[in-house]
Short mmCIF file of C-alpha atoms in Angstrom, two decimals:
data_model
loop_
_atom_site.label_atom_id
_atom_site.label_comp_id
_atom_site.label_asym_id
_atom_site.label_seq_id
_atom_site.Cartn_x
_atom_site.Cartn_y
_atom_site.Cartn_z
CA MET N 251 -0.08 0.23 -0.11
CA LYS N 252 1.28 3.65 -0.96
CA VAL N 253 1.84 5.89 1.68
CA LYS N 254 0.92 9.54 1.29
CA LYS N 255 3.55 11.82 2.41
CA THR N 256 2.37 14.91 4.35
CA ILE N 257 4.25 18.08 4.57
CA PRO N 258 4.37 19.44 8.12
CA ILE N 259 2.33 22.19 8.87
CA TYR N 260 5.43 24.72 9.35
CA GLN N 261 6.90 23.95 5.74
CA SER N 262 3.44 24.91 4.47
CA ILE N 263 3.20 27.89 6.39
CA LEU N 264 6.94 29.16 4.80
CA ILE N 265 5.82 28.03 1.41
CA ILE N 266 2.62 30.25 1.65
CA GLY N 267 4.04 33.41 2.85
CA PHE N 268 6.92 32.89 0.30
CA VAL N 269 4.45 32.59 -2.39
CA VAL N 270 2.45 35.52 -0.99
CA LEU N 271 6.04 38.01 -0.20
CA VAL N 272 6.95 37.26 -4.32
CA ASN N 273 3.68 37.98 -5.11
CA SER N 274 3.59 41.11 -2.98
CA CYS N 275 7.28 42.32 -4.12
CA SER N 276 5.98 41.94 -7.76
CA ASN N 277 2.60 43.58 -7.43
CA THR N 278 4.83 46.47 -5.58
CA ALA N 279 6.80 46.99 -8.24
CA LYS N 280 4.79 47.14 -10.59
CA GLU N 281 2.56 49.77 -8.55
CA SER N 282 5.71 52.11 -8.10
CA LYS N 283 6.27 51.76 -11.99
CA LYS N 284 2.50 52.79 -12.54
CA LYS N 285 2.57 55.51 -10.31
CA GLU N 286 5.53 56.93 -11.20
CA ALA N 287 4.15 57.02 -14.89
CA GLU N 288 0.81 58.37 -13.24
CA GLU N 289 2.84 61.18 -11.77
CA THR N 290 4.85 62.48 -15.01
CA ILE N 291 3.68 65.76 -15.95
CA TYR N 292 4.85 66.54 -19.51
CA ALA N 293 4.99 69.78 -20.77
CA SER N 294 2.74 69.52 -23.64
CA GLU N 295 0.19 69.23 -20.42
CA VAL N 296 1.35 72.13 -18.59
CA ILE N 297 1.31 74.55 -21.80
CA PRO N 298 -0.71 72.45 -24.49
CA PHE N 299 0.65 74.80 -27.78
CA PHE N 300 3.67 72.38 -28.72
CA GLU N 301 2.07 71.57 -32.22
CA HIS N 302 2.99 74.51 -33.29
CA TRP N 303 6.98 74.06 -32.56
CA ASN N 304 9.90 72.18 -32.88
CA LEU N 305 11.78 71.70 -29.82
CA ILE N 306 15.87 72.41 -30.14
CA LEU N 307 17.67 71.01 -27.08
CA GLY N 308 20.86 72.13 -25.56
CA ASP N 309 22.94 69.59 -27.00
CA GLY N 310 22.12 71.09 -30.66
CA SER N 311 19.98 68.18 -31.57
CA ASN N 312 16.00 68.96 -33.19
CA VAL N 313 13.50 66.71 -31.22
CA GLY N 314 10.37 67.93 -33.21
CA GLN N 315 7.14 68.65 -31.68
CA ALA N 316 7.54 68.27 -27.66
CA ILE N 317 3.99 66.05 -27.14
CA ASP N 318 4.38 63.74 -24.39
CA TYR N 319 8.26 64.25 -24.11
CA GLU N 320 11.04 65.20 -21.66
CA HIS N 321 14.60 65.33 -21.25
CA LYS N 322 16.24 65.23 -17.72
CA ASP N 323 19.19 67.60 -19.04
CA TYR N 324 17.55 69.83 -20.60
CA PHE N 325 13.91 70.16 -20.88
CA TYR N 326 11.00 68.68 -18.28
CA THR N 327 8.70 69.86 -15.59
CA ALA N 328 8.68 71.38 -12.63
CA ASN N 329 6.24 71.87 -9.42
CA ASP N 330 6.02 75.07 -6.90
CA GLU N 331 3.91 76.56 -4.61
CA GLN N 332 2.57 78.64 -7.64
CA GLY N 333 1.72 75.08 -9.50
CA ASN N 334 3.53 73.49 -12.57
CA TRP N 335 6.15 75.03 -14.86
CA VAL N 336 7.96 73.99 -17.90
CA VAL N 337 11.64 73.86 -17.82
CA PHE N 338 13.92 75.10 -20.24
CA LYS N 339 17.68 74.52 -19.24
CA SER N 340 20.86 74.84 -21.24
CA PRO N 341 24.68 74.73 -20.23
CA ASN N 342 27.33 77.27 -21.15
CA ALA N 343 29.02 75.36 -23.74
CA GLY N 344 27.83 71.93 -25.67
CA ASP N 345 27.02 71.35 -29.29
CA THR N 346 25.13 74.12 -30.49
CA HIS N 347 22.09 74.69 -33.40
CA GLY N 348 22.69 75.80 -36.86
CA THR N 349 25.90 78.79 -36.79
CA SER N 350 25.28 79.81 -33.41
CA ASN N 351 28.01 79.36 -30.84
CA ASN N 352 25.47 79.68 -28.01
CA THR N 353 23.79 76.70 -26.99
CA ARG N 354 19.88 76.68 -26.74
CA THR N 355 16.76 74.60 -25.47
CA GLU N 356 14.25 76.37 -27.27
CA LEU N 357 10.97 75.94 -29.00
CA ALA N 358 11.53 77.39 -33.06
CA GLN N 359 7.96 78.22 -34.73
CA LEU N 360 6.66 75.58 -37.38
CA LYS N 361 5.50 78.15 -39.76
CA LYS N 362 7.02 81.73 -40.81
CA TRP N 363 4.94 85.00 -41.53
CA TYR N 364 5.98 87.89 -43.39
CA PRO N 365 5.79 91.17 -41.11
CA ALA N 366 3.88 93.33 -43.74
CA THR N 367 0.83 90.93 -43.74
CA ALA N 368 1.16 89.56 -40.47
CA ASP N 369 -1.36 89.31 -37.73
CA ASP N 370 0.58 87.16 -35.60
CA LYS N 371 1.11 86.84 -31.49
CA LEU N 372 3.17 85.21 -28.81
CA THR N 373 2.94 85.71 -24.84
CA ALA N 374 4.44 83.95 -22.12
CA THR N 375 5.11 84.30 -18.27
CA LEU N 376 7.90 83.31 -17.02
CA LYS N 377 10.85 83.52 -14.11
CA VAL N 378 14.56 83.33 -14.90
CA MET N 379 16.28 80.53 -12.29
CA ASN N 380 19.65 81.05 -13.17
CA VAL N 381 22.12 82.48 -15.32
CA SER N 382 26.03 81.69 -15.37
CA ALA N 383 28.25 81.94 -12.46
CA THR N 384 31.27 82.86 -14.64
CA GLY N 385 32.08 85.14 -17.51
CA ASP N 386 34.16 88.81 -18.25
CA ALA N 387 32.13 91.29 -17.01
CA ARG N 388 33.34 93.71 -19.89
CA VAL N 389 31.72 91.43 -22.24
CA ALA N 390 27.84 92.93 -22.99
CA ALA N 391 26.41 88.81 -23.31
CA SER N 392 27.85 87.44 -20.05
CA TYR N 393 25.63 86.24 -17.20
CA ALA N 394 22.30 86.53 -19.97
CA VAL N 395 19.80 84.40 -21.69
CA VAL N 396 17.52 85.21 -24.11
CA VAL N 397 13.66 84.09 -23.64
CA GLY N 398 12.01 85.13 -26.74
CA GLN N 399 12.82 86.04 -30.23
CA ILE N 400 11.67 86.70 -33.95
CA HIS N 401 13.61 85.28 -35.92
CA SER N 402 14.10 85.41 -39.52
CA ALA N 403 14.10 82.28 -42.12
CA ASP N 404 15.69 83.81 -44.93
CA GLY N 405 18.58 85.97 -46.18
CA HIS N 406 21.16 86.39 -43.40
CA GLU N 407 18.36 84.78 -40.83
CA ASN N 408 19.15 87.93 -38.56
CA GLU N 409 17.10 88.84 -35.28
CA PRO N 410 14.32 91.23 -35.38
CA LEU N 411 13.85 90.70 -31.93
CA LYS N 412 15.56 89.07 -28.97
CA ILE N 413 14.07 89.67 -25.17
CA PHE N 414 16.80 89.29 -22.61
CA TYR N 415 17.41 88.77 -19.12
CA LYS N 416 20.88 89.40 -17.38
CA LYS N 417 22.24 89.54 -14.03
CA PHE N 418 25.83 90.41 -12.50
CA PRO N 419 27.27 88.11 -9.85
CA GLY N 420 26.35 89.30 -6.31
CA HIS N 421 23.59 91.48 -7.53
CA SER N 422 20.09 90.72 -6.08
CA LYS N 423 18.40 91.78 -9.53
CA GLY N 424 19.19 92.02 -12.96
CA SER N 425 17.51 93.04 -16.20
CA VAL N 426 15.11 92.71 -18.72
CA PHE N 427 15.54 94.39 -22.33
CA TRP N 428 15.10 93.82 -25.94
CA HIS N 429 17.37 93.91 -28.88
CA TYR N 430 16.39 94.63 -32.62
CA GLU N 431 19.19 93.28 -35.34
CA ILE N 432 19.32 95.33 -38.19
CA ASN N 433 18.85 93.52 -41.50
CA THR N 434 22.15 93.85 -43.21
CA ALA N 435 22.35 95.59 -46.37
CA GLY N 436 24.01 93.99 -48.86
CA ASP N 437 25.51 90.39 -49.54
CA ASP N 438 28.00 90.50 -46.58
CA ASN N 439 26.32 90.19 -42.97
CA ALA N 440 29.45 90.95 -40.64
CA GLY N 441 28.59 94.74 -40.37
CA ARG N 442 25.59 93.45 -38.45
CA TRP N 443 24.36 95.19 -35.15
CA ASP N 444 22.12 95.26 -32.14
CA TYR N 445 20.21 98.18 -30.89
CA SER N 446 19.05 97.64 -27.11
CA THR N 447 16.29 98.97 -25.07
CA ALA N 448 15.89 98.41 -21.50
CA VAL N 449 12.68 97.32 -19.47
CA TRP N 450 13.74 96.97 -15.93
CA GLY N 451 16.94 97.63 -14.92
CA TYR N 452 19.65 98.03 -17.69
CA ASP N 453 20.18 97.69 -21.29
CA PHE N 454 22.81 95.37 -23.09
CA SER N 455 25.69 98.54 -23.24
CA VAL N 456 26.02 98.16 -19.47
CA VAL N 457 29.23 96.15 -18.45
CA GLY N 458 31.86 95.80 -16.24
CA SER N 459 35.22 98.01 -15.63
CA GLU N 460 37.18 94.81 -15.69
CA VAL N 461 36.78 91.09 -15.91
CA ASN N 462 35.32 90.99 -12.34
CA THR N 463 34.30 94.44 -11.57
CA PHE N 464 30.49 95.23 -11.90
CA PRO N 465 28.20 98.18 -12.26
CA GLU N 466 26.43 99.19 -9.32
CA GLU N 467 22.87 97.49 -9.00
CA SER N 468 19.75 99.04 -11.31
CA GLU N 469 16.97 100.53 -8.77
CA ASP N 470 14.16 98.78 -10.71
CA GLY N 471 15.48 95.55 -11.87
CA ILE N 472 14.17 92.25 -11.74
CA ALA N 473 15.47 89.08 -9.43
CA LEU N 474 16.08 85.27 -10.31
CA GLY N 475 12.84 83.47 -9.80
CA GLU N 476 10.77 86.71 -10.20
CA GLU N 477 7.79 86.40 -12.37
CA PHE N 478 7.30 88.78 -15.41
CA SER N 479 5.40 88.03 -18.88
CA TYR N 480 5.70 89.64 -22.09
CA GLU N 481 3.48 89.81 -25.28
CA ILE N 482 4.86 90.25 -28.55
CA LYS N 483 2.20 90.95 -31.30
CA VAL N 484 3.46 91.98 -35.27
CA LYS N 485 0.43 93.32 -37.33
CA ASP N 486 0.78 95.42 -40.70
CA GLY N 487 4.44 95.83 -40.49
CA MET N 488 4.81 97.10 -36.73
CA MET N 489 5.56 95.20 -33.99
CA TYR N 490 4.09 95.87 -30.62
CA LEU N 491 5.73 94.62 -27.28
CA THR N 492 4.16 94.93 -23.38
CA PHE N 493 6.04 93.70 -20.70
CA THR N 494 4.82 93.27 -17.17
CA SER N 495 5.71 92.13 -13.50
CA GLU N 496 4.01 92.43 -10.34
CA GLY N 497 5.38 95.41 -8.22
CA HIS N 498 6.70 97.02 -11.29
CA GLU N 499 6.00 99.68 -14.15
CA PRO N 500 4.08 97.98 -17.14
CA LYS N 501 6.12 98.81 -20.31
CA THR N 502 5.06 99.13 -23.93
CA PHE N 503 7.51 99.69 -27.18
CA THR N 504 6.47 100.04 -30.77
CA LYS N 505 8.81 98.96 -33.69
CA ASN N 506 8.79 99.52 -37.42
CA LEU N 507 10.01 96.25 -39.17
CA ILE N 508 9.46 97.27 -42.65
CA LYS N 509 10.65 100.41 -43.23
CA SER N 510 14.49 101.14 -41.52
CA GLU N 511 15.62 103.85 -39.58
CA TYR N 512 19.36 102.59 -40.03
CA ILE N 513 19.66 103.48 -43.62
CA LYS N 514 22.48 105.65 -43.64
CA THR N 515 26.15 105.70 -41.83
CA ALA N 516 24.62 109.13 -39.90
CA ASP N 517 21.81 107.25 -39.11
CA ILE N 518 23.84 104.47 -36.70
CA PRO N 519 22.82 105.60 -33.18
CA GLU N 520 25.26 106.48 -30.23
CA GLN N 521 25.00 103.47 -28.43
CA THR N 522 25.74 101.59 -31.23
CA GLN N 523 28.79 103.84 -32.12
CA ASN N 524 30.17 103.00 -28.80
CA LEU N 525 29.45 98.99 -28.47
CA PHE N 526 29.79 97.82 -31.84
CA VAL N 527 31.17 100.01 -34.31
CA PRO N 528 34.54 99.69 -32.61
CA ILE N 529 34.48 95.96 -33.31
CA GLY N 530 34.22 96.29 -37.13
CA GLN N 531 30.30 95.67 -37.05
CA ASP N 532 29.57 99.37 -38.68
CA GLY N 533 26.67 98.11 -41.36
CA VAL N 534 23.56 99.92 -42.48
CA GLU N 535 20.27 98.43 -43.11
CA ARG N 536 17.95 97.67 -46.32
CA GLU N 537 15.47 100.38 -46.73
CA ASN N 538 12.48 97.87 -46.21
CA ALA N 539 14.06 96.04 -43.24
CA TYR N 540 12.25 92.35 -42.94
CA ALA N 541 9.54 92.91 -45.16
CA ASP N 542 10.34 90.47 -47.60
CA GLU N 543 11.77 87.71 -45.42
CA GLY N 544 9.47 85.04 -43.33
CA CYS N 545 9.94 85.74 -39.67
CA PHE N 546 8.88 82.95 -36.73
CA PHE N 547 8.63 83.34 -32.89
CA LYS N 548 11.11 81.30 -30.67
CA LEU N 549 11.09 80.62 -27.04
CA GLY N 550 12.66 79.18 -24.29
CA CYS N 551 16.40 79.70 -22.80
CA TYR N 552 19.05 80.34 -25.57
CA ASN N 553 22.24 80.66 -23.35
CA GLN N 554 24.17 84.12 -24.18
CA THR N 555 27.33 82.97 -22.26
CA ASN N 556 29.98 80.68 -23.97
CA GLY N 557 33.37 79.70 -23.53
CA LEU N 558 34.96 81.74 -26.12
CA SER N 559 37.71 84.20 -26.05
CA PRO N 560 36.97 87.73 -25.60
CA GLU N 561 39.21 88.67 -27.82
CA VAL N 562 37.34 86.89 -30.48
CA ASN N 563 34.73 89.58 -29.92
CA LYS N 564 34.20 91.72 -26.77
CA ASN N 565 30.49 91.75 -26.79
CA TRP N 566 29.36 88.15 -27.47
CA CYS N 567 32.39 85.82 -26.39
CA SER N 568 32.14 85.60 -22.85
CA GLY N 569 35.44 83.45 -21.54
CA ALA N 570 33.10 81.77 -19.09
CA GLU N 571 33.76 78.34 -17.55
CA THR N 572 32.70 75.45 -19.97
CA PHE N 573 34.76 72.53 -17.99
CA GLY N 574 35.52 71.20 -21.66
CA GLY N 575 31.67 70.93 -22.26
CA ASP N 576 31.25 68.60 -19.44
CA ILE N 577 27.26 69.25 -18.84
CA GLN N 578 27.21 67.94 -15.82
CA LYS N 579 30.18 69.61 -14.19
CA GLN N 580 28.48 73.12 -15.77
CA TYR N 581 25.53 72.34 -13.62
CA GLU N 582 27.14 71.62 -10.96
CA THR N 583 29.39 74.75 -10.86
CA GLY N 584 26.19 77.32 -11.60
CA ASN N 585 27.32 77.73 -15.32
CA TYR N 586 24.19 77.54 -17.16
CA ALA N 587 21.05 79.26 -18.11
CA GLU N 588 17.62 78.04 -16.59
CA VAL N 589 14.20 79.69 -17.50
CA TRP N 590 10.70 78.42 -16.11
CA PHE N 591 7.49 79.18 -17.95
CA LYS N 592 4.18 79.01 -16.58
CA THR N 593 1.82 79.83 -19.17
CA ALA N 594 2.24 80.54 -22.94
CA SER N 595 0.22 81.30 -25.97
CA ILE N 596 0.77 81.32 -29.91
CA THR N 597 -1.58 83.16 -32.28
CA VAL N 598 -0.89 82.18 -35.94
CA SER N 599 -2.44 83.91 -39.00
CA ASP N 600 -4.03 82.37 -41.95
CA GLU N 601 -1.27 83.84 -44.21
CA ALA N 602 1.89 81.75 -42.42
CA VAL N 603 3.55 78.93 -44.22
CA SER N 604 5.82 76.21 -43.45
CA ASN N 605 9.33 77.16 -42.23
CA GLN N 606 10.76 73.62 -42.89
CA GLY N 607 13.11 75.01 -44.74
CA TYR N 608 14.83 77.06 -41.98
CA PHE N 609 15.20 73.83 -40.53
CA THR N 610 16.54 71.85 -43.46
CA LYS N 611 19.31 74.50 -43.12
CA ASN N 612 19.85 74.34 -39.81
CA ASP N 613 19.37 70.60 -38.02
#
C-alpha cells in the first residue's frame, strides 16, 4: 500500500508566506512603476501649444514636436507653490544648433509669416532661475539669457527681436531688455549690429570695467525667480511689445519692421557707435528692413554666455567656464541658464506658411 506523504504544517506556512511575499514584491514594483508613470507631468500638459513648434535641445538636436516628451538634462516640468512650470535649461557650452556659438533649449515655430501682412502674436509668463556664474564682466553677453525671439528664416537669418534677462554675480536683481538686430544691406552680414532697449534695469551696453568688476546694481530690476510676462504682436508691419511684472511699471514699445531707421551711416545710434562700431560691426540696414523675409517666433532658454575668448568678439564671447563641454560639471557649478515658463500662447495668421526650409538648413 502506497503511503501518502504529508508536509509538516510549519513548512506549509513557510511556502505560503514565500509565495505571498513574492507576489507582494511583484505587485509593489508594478504599482511603483505605474505610480511613477501616472505622476509624470509633461510640458505639453502644462502649456498645450506644442503642435506649433519644434524643440531644439541644449545638445543641438531637433526633437520635433515635444508632445508627451521630456529630457532630464534640458527640458522637463517642475512644481512649486504656484503650480506646474515648463523648464528649459542650457549649459554654457555643448553642441549648438545652426551656426550659433551658443547653446539653447528653445522652441522654434513651425510656420513663418511676413511682417507686412502679419497678424501674429506670442505671449509668455516666466521666471529666470539661473544665469551663468562665470564670464567676463566687460563682455555685454555675459550672465545673460534670451527668453523670446522673432527670427528671420530667410536671407541673413537675422533677428528683429531678442528679449534678454541678465544678472551680474553678487547682484540681487537683474535686467530685462530687448534687442533689434538690423537686417544688413548687401550680401555681407559681418557688419550687423543690435540696438538694445531697457525694460527694467539696464540695457545690453552696461558692462563691467574689469573682468570681475561689476556696475552698481539697478534699482528697478527683476530678481532670479521673479515672475514677469511679455506679449509680442506683429500686425501690418509693426511690432508691438508689452512687458508686465507685479510691483513694476508696465512697459510698451513699438517698432516698424518694414521700414528701416538705419539706412545711412549717419543713422547709426550712439549706443552702437560705442559698442559695435569699434569692433567693425558698422553696417547699415536695407531700406525695407524685414519686409521681404519670412519670420517666426522662438521661446525658451537661449544661453548667451559661452566659453569663447573675448578677444574673438568683446560683445558676444564671454570666456566663461565650460569644463571642456562637460554638461554635468557645468550644472554642478552654476555655469548654465535655466528658465521656467508658467503660461504661453501663440496666434498664427492664416497667411503663415511652412518654415521647413529653416530647419533643413540648420539641423
